XYZ file of N, CA and C in Angstrom:
507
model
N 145.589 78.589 -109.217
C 146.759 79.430 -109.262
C 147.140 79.766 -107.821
N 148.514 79.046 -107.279
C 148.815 79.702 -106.054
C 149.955 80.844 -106.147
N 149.735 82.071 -105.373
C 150.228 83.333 -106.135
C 150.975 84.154 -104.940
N 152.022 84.599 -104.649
C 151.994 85.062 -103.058
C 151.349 86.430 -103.638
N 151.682 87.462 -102.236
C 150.581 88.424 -102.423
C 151.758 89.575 -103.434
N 152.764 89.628 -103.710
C 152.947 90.894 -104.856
C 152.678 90.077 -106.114
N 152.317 88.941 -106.646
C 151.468 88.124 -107.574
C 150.627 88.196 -107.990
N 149.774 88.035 -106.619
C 148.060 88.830 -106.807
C 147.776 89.748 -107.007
N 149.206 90.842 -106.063
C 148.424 92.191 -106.253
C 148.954 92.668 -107.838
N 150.127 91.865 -108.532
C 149.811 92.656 -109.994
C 149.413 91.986 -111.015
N 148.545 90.903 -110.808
C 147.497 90.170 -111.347
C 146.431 90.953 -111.564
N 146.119 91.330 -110.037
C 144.750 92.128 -109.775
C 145.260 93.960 -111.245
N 146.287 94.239 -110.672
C 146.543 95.400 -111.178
C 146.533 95.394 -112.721
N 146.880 94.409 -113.107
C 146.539 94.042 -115.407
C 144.776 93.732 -115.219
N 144.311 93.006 -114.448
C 143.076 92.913 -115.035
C 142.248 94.310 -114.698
N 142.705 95.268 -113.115
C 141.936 96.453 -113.256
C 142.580 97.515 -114.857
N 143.380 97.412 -115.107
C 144.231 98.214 -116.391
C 143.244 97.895 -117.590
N 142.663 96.737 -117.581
C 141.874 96.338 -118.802
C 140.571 96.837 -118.266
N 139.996 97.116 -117.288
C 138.820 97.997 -116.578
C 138.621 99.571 -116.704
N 140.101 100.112 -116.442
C 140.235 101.780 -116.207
C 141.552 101.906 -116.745
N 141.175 101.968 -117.668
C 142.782 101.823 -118.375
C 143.823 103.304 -118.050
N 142.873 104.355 -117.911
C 143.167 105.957 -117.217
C 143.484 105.760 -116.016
N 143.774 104.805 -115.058
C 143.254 104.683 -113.814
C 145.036 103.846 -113.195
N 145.847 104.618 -112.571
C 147.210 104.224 -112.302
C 147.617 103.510 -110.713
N 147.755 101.890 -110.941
C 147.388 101.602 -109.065
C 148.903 101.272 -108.682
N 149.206 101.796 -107.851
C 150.427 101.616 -107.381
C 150.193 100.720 -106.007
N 151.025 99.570 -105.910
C 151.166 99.182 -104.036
C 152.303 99.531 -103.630
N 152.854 99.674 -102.244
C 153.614 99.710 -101.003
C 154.094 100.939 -100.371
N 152.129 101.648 -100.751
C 152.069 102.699 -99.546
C 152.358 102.113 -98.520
N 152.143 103.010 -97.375
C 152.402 103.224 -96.292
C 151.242 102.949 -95.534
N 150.211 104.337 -96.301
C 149.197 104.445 -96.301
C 148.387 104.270 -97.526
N 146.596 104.016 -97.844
C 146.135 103.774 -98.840
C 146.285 105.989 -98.828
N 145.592 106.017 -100.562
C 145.564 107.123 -101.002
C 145.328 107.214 -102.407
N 144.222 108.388 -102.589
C 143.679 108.324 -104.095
C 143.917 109.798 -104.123
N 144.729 109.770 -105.755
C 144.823 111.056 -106.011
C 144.262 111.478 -107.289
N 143.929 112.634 -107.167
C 142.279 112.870 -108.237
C 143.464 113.216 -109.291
N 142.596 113.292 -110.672
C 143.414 113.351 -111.722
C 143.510 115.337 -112.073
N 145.122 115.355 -112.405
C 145.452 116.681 -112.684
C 144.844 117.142 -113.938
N 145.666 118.735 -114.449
C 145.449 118.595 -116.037
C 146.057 117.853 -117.053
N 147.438 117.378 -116.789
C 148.244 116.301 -117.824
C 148.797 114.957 -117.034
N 148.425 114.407 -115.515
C 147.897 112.955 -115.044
C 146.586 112.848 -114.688
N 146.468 111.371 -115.088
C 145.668 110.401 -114.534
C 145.261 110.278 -113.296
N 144.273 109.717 -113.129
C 144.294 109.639 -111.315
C 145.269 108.204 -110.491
N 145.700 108.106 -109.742
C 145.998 107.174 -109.013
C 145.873 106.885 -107.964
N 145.478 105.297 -107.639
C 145.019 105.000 -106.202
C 146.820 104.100 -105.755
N 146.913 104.649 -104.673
C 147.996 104.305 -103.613
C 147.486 102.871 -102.996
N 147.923 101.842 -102.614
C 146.812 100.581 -101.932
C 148.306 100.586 -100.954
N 148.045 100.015 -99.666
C 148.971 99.888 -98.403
C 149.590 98.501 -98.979
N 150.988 98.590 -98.903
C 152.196 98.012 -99.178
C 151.753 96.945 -100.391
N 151.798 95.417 -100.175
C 151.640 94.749 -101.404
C 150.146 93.596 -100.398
N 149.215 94.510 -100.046
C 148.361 93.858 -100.007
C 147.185 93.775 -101.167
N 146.692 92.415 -101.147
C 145.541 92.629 -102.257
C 144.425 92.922 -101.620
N 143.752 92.938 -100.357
C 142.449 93.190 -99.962
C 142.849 94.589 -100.025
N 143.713 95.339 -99.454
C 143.790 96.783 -99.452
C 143.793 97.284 -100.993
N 144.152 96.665 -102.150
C 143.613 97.535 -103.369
C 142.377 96.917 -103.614
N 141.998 95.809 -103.367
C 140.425 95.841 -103.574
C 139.718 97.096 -103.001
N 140.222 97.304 -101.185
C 139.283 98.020 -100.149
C 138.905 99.556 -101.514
N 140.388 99.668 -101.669
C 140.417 101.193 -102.640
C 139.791 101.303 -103.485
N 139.970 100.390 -104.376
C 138.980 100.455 -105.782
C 137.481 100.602 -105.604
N 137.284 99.931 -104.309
C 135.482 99.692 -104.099
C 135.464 101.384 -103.851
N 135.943 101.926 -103.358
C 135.915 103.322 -102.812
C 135.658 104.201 -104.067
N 136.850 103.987 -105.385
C 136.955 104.512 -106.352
C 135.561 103.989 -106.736
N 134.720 103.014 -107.438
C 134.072 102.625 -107.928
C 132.547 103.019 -106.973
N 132.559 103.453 -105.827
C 131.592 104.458 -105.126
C 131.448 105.590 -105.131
N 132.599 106.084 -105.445
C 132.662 107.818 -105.117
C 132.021 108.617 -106.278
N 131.763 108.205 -107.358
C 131.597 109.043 -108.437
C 131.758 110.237 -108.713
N 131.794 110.924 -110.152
C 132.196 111.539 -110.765
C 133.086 112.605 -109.841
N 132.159 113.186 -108.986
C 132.642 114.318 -108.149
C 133.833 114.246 -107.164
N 133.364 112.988 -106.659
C 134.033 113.078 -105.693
C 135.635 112.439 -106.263
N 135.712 111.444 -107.083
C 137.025 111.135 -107.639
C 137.712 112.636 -108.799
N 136.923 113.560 -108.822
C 137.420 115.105 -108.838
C 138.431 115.484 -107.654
N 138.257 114.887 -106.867
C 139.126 115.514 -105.406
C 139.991 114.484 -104.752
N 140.967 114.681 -104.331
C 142.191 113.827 -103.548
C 141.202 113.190 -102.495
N 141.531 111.613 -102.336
C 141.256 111.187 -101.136
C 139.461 110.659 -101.601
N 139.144 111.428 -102.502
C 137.980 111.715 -102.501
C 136.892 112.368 -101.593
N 137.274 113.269 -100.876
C 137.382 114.072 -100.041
C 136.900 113.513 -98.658
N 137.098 111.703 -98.680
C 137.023 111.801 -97.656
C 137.929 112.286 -96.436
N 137.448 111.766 -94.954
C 138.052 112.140 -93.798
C 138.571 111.306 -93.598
N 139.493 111.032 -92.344
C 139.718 109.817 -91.932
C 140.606 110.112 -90.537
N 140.233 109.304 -89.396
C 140.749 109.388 -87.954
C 141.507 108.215 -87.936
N 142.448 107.999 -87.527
C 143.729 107.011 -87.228
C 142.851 106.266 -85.917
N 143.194 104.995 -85.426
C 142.648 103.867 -84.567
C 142.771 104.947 -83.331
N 142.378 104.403 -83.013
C 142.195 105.244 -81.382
C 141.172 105.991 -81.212
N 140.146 105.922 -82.090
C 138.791 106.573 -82.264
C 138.097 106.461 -81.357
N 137.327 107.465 -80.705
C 136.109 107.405 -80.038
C 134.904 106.338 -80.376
N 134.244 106.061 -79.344
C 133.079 105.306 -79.923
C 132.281 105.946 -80.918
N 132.208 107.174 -80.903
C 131.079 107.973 -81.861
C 131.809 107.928 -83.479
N 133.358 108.242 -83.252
C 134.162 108.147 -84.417
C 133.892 106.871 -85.147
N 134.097 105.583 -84.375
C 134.270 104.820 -84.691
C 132.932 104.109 -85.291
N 131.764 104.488 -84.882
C 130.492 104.238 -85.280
C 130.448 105.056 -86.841
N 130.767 106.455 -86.794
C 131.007 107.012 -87.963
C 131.919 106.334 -89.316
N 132.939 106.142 -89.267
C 133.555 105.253 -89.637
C 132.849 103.959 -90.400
N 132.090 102.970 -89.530
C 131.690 102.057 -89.981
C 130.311 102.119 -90.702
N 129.315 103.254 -90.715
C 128.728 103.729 -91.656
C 128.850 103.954 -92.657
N 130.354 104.449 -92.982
C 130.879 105.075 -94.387
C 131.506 103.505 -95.012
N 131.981 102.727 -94.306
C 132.531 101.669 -94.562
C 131.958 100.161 -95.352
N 130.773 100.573 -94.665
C 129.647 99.296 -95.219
C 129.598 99.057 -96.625
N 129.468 99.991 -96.997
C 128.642 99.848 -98.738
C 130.055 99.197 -99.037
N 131.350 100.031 -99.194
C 132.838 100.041 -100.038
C 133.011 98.045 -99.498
N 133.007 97.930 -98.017
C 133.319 96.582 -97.952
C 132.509 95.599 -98.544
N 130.731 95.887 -98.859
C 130.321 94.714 -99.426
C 130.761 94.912 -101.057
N 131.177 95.818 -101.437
C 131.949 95.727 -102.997
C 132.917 94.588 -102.812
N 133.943 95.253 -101.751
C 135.074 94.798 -101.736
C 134.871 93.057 -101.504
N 133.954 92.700 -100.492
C 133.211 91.159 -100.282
C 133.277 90.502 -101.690
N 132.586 91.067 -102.363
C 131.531 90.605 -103.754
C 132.997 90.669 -104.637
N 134.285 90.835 -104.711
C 135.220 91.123 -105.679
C 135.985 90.115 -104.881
N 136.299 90.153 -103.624
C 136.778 88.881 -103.119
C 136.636 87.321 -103.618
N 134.968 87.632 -103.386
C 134.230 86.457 -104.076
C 134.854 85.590 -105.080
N 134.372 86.488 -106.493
C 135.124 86.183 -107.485
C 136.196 86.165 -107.801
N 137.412 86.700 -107.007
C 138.928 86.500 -107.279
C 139.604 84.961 -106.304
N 138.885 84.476 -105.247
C 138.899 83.768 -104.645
C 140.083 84.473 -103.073
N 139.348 85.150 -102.694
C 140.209 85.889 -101.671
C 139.272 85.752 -100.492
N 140.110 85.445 -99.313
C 139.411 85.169 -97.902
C 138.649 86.834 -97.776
N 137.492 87.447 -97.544
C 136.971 88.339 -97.139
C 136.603 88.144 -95.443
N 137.111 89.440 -94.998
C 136.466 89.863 -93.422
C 136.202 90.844 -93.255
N 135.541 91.774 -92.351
C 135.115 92.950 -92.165
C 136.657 93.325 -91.728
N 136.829 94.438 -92.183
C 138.230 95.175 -91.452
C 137.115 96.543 -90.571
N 137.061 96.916 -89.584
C 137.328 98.167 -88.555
C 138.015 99.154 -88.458
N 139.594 98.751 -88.907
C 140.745 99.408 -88.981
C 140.548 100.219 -87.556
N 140.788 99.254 -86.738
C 140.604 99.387 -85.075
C 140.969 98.175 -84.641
N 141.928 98.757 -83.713
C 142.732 97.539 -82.988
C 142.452 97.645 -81.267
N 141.489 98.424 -81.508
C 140.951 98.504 -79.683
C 140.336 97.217 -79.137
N 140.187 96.223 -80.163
C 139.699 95.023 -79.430
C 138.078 94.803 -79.811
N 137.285 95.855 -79.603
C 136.170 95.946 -80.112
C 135.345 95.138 -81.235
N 134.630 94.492 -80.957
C 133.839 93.630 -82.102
C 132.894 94.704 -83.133
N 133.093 94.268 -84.336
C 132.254 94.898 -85.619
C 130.864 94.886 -84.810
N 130.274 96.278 -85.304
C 128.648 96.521 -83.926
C 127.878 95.206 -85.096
N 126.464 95.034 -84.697
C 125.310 93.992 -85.660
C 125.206 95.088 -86.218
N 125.126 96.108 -86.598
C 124.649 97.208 -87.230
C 125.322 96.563 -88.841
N 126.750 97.837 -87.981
C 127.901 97.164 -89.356
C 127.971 96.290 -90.098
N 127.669 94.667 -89.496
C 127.786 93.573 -90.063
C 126.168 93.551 -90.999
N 125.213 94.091 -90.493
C 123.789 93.858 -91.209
C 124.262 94.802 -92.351
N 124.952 95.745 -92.611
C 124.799 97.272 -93.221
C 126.123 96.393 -94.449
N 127.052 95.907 -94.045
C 128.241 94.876 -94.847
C 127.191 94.199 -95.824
N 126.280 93.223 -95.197
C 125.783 92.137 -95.865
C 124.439 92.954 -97.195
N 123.545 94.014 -96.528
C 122.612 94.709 -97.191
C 123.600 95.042 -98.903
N 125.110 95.525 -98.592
C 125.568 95.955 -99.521
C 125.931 95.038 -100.350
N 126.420 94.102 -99.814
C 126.770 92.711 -100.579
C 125.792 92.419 -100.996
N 124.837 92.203 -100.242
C 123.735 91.692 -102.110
C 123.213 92.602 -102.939
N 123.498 94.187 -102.686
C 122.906 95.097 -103.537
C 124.402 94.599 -104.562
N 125.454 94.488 -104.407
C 126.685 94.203 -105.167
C 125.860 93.255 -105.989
N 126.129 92.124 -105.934
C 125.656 91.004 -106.334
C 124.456 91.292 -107.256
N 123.782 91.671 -106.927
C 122.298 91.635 -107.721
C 121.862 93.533 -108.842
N 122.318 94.069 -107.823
C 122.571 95.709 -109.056
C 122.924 96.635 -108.225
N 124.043 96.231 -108.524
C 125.664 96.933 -108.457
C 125.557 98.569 -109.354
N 125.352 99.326 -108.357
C 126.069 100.722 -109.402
C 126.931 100.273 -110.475
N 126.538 101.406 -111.805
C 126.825 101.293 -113.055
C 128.720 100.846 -112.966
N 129.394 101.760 -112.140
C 131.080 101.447 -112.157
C 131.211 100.156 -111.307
N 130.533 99.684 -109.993
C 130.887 99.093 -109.616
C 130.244 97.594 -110.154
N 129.639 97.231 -111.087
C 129.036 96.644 -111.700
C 130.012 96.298 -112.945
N 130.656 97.181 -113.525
C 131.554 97.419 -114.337
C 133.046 96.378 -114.192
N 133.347 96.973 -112.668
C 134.351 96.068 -111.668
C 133.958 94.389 -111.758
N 132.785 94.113 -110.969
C 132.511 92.890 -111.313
C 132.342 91.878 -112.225
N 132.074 92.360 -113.203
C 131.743 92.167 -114.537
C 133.285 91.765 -115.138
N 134.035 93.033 -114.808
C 134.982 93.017 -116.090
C 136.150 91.822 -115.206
N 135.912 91.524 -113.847
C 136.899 90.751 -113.064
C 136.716 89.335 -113.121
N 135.045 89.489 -113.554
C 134.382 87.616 -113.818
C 135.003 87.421 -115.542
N 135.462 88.030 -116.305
C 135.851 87.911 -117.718
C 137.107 87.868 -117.946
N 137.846 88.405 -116.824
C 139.050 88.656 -116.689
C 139.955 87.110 -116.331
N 138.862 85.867 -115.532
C 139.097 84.698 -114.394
C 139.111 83.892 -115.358
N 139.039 82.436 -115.192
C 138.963 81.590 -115.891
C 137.637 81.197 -116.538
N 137.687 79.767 -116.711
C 136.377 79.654 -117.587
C 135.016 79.601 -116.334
N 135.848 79.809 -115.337
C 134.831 79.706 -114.313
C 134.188 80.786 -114.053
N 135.368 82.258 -114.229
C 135.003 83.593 -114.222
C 135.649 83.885 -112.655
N 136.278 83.005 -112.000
C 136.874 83.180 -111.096
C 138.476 83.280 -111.015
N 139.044 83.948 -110.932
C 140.568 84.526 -110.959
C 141.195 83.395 -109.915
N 140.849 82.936 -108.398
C 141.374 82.232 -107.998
C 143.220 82.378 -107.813
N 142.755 83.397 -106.688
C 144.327 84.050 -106.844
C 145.258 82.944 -105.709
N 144.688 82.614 -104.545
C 145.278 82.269 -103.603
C 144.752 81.144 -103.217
């Protein structure tokens, strides 16, 4: 299936609907953004414009944060715009590891080029840290995946062909 990317991304968006059917994904933020569910909506994740790695990046987030934290906007995380300090930016890629080897491992199976994103344009190379801390998560993905994010994988290999691969692009 060759698909451009508002294709994929509402490809991707029917097969997450058959996953979280409560669960409302909109693309062509600006910015990404998850908003916790009210008393009479749903929650919804925002993904940046009509990219598909950026609603993967989100969902892995959603599918990490549990119960509590998808209680709260954003999921309470933080977040510093590029221009980060080295210490920021080390911070940053701590929190980042686990969500990207989801996001890796969902790539996988949809057939989508995966790279580490930084979301830093200072030039700076991903530390060995990051990249060891990416890969540790990717095979915890792969092999036992938290109960939701396990859920994700699962329901995206059933969702693909007879291969179990979606093969978007």
């Amino acid at each position: 299936m060759d698909l451009n990317e508002d294709e994929c991304c509402q490809y991707l968006i029917d097969a997450f609907a058959g996953i979280f059917p409560g669960l409302k994904i909109t693309g062509g933020a600006e910015e990404p953004f998850y908003v916790a569910p009210k008393e009479n909506t749903g929650a919804i994740i925002y993904f940046r414009s009509n990219y598909p790695r950026s609603l993967l990046h989100e969902i892995s987030h959603y599918c990490l944060a549990g119960d509590r934290r998808r209680s709260i906007d954003d999921f309470g995380f933080w977040y510093s715009p590029c221009g980060r300090t080295v210490e920021e930016q080390s911070r940053f890629e701590i929190a980042e590891a686990r969500p990207q080897g989801l996001e890796k491992a969902m790539c996988e199976i949809v057939g989508l080029k995966f790279s580490p994103s930084l979301d830093d344009f200072s030039g700076r190379p991903p530390s060995e840290d990051f990249l060891k801390n990416l890969e540790v998560a990717y095979r915890e993905m792969m092999t036992s995946p938290p109960p939701t994010a396990g859920k994700v994988l699962c329901g995206l290999k059933k969702y693909g062909d007879a291969n179990g691969r979606l093969m978007l692009v």
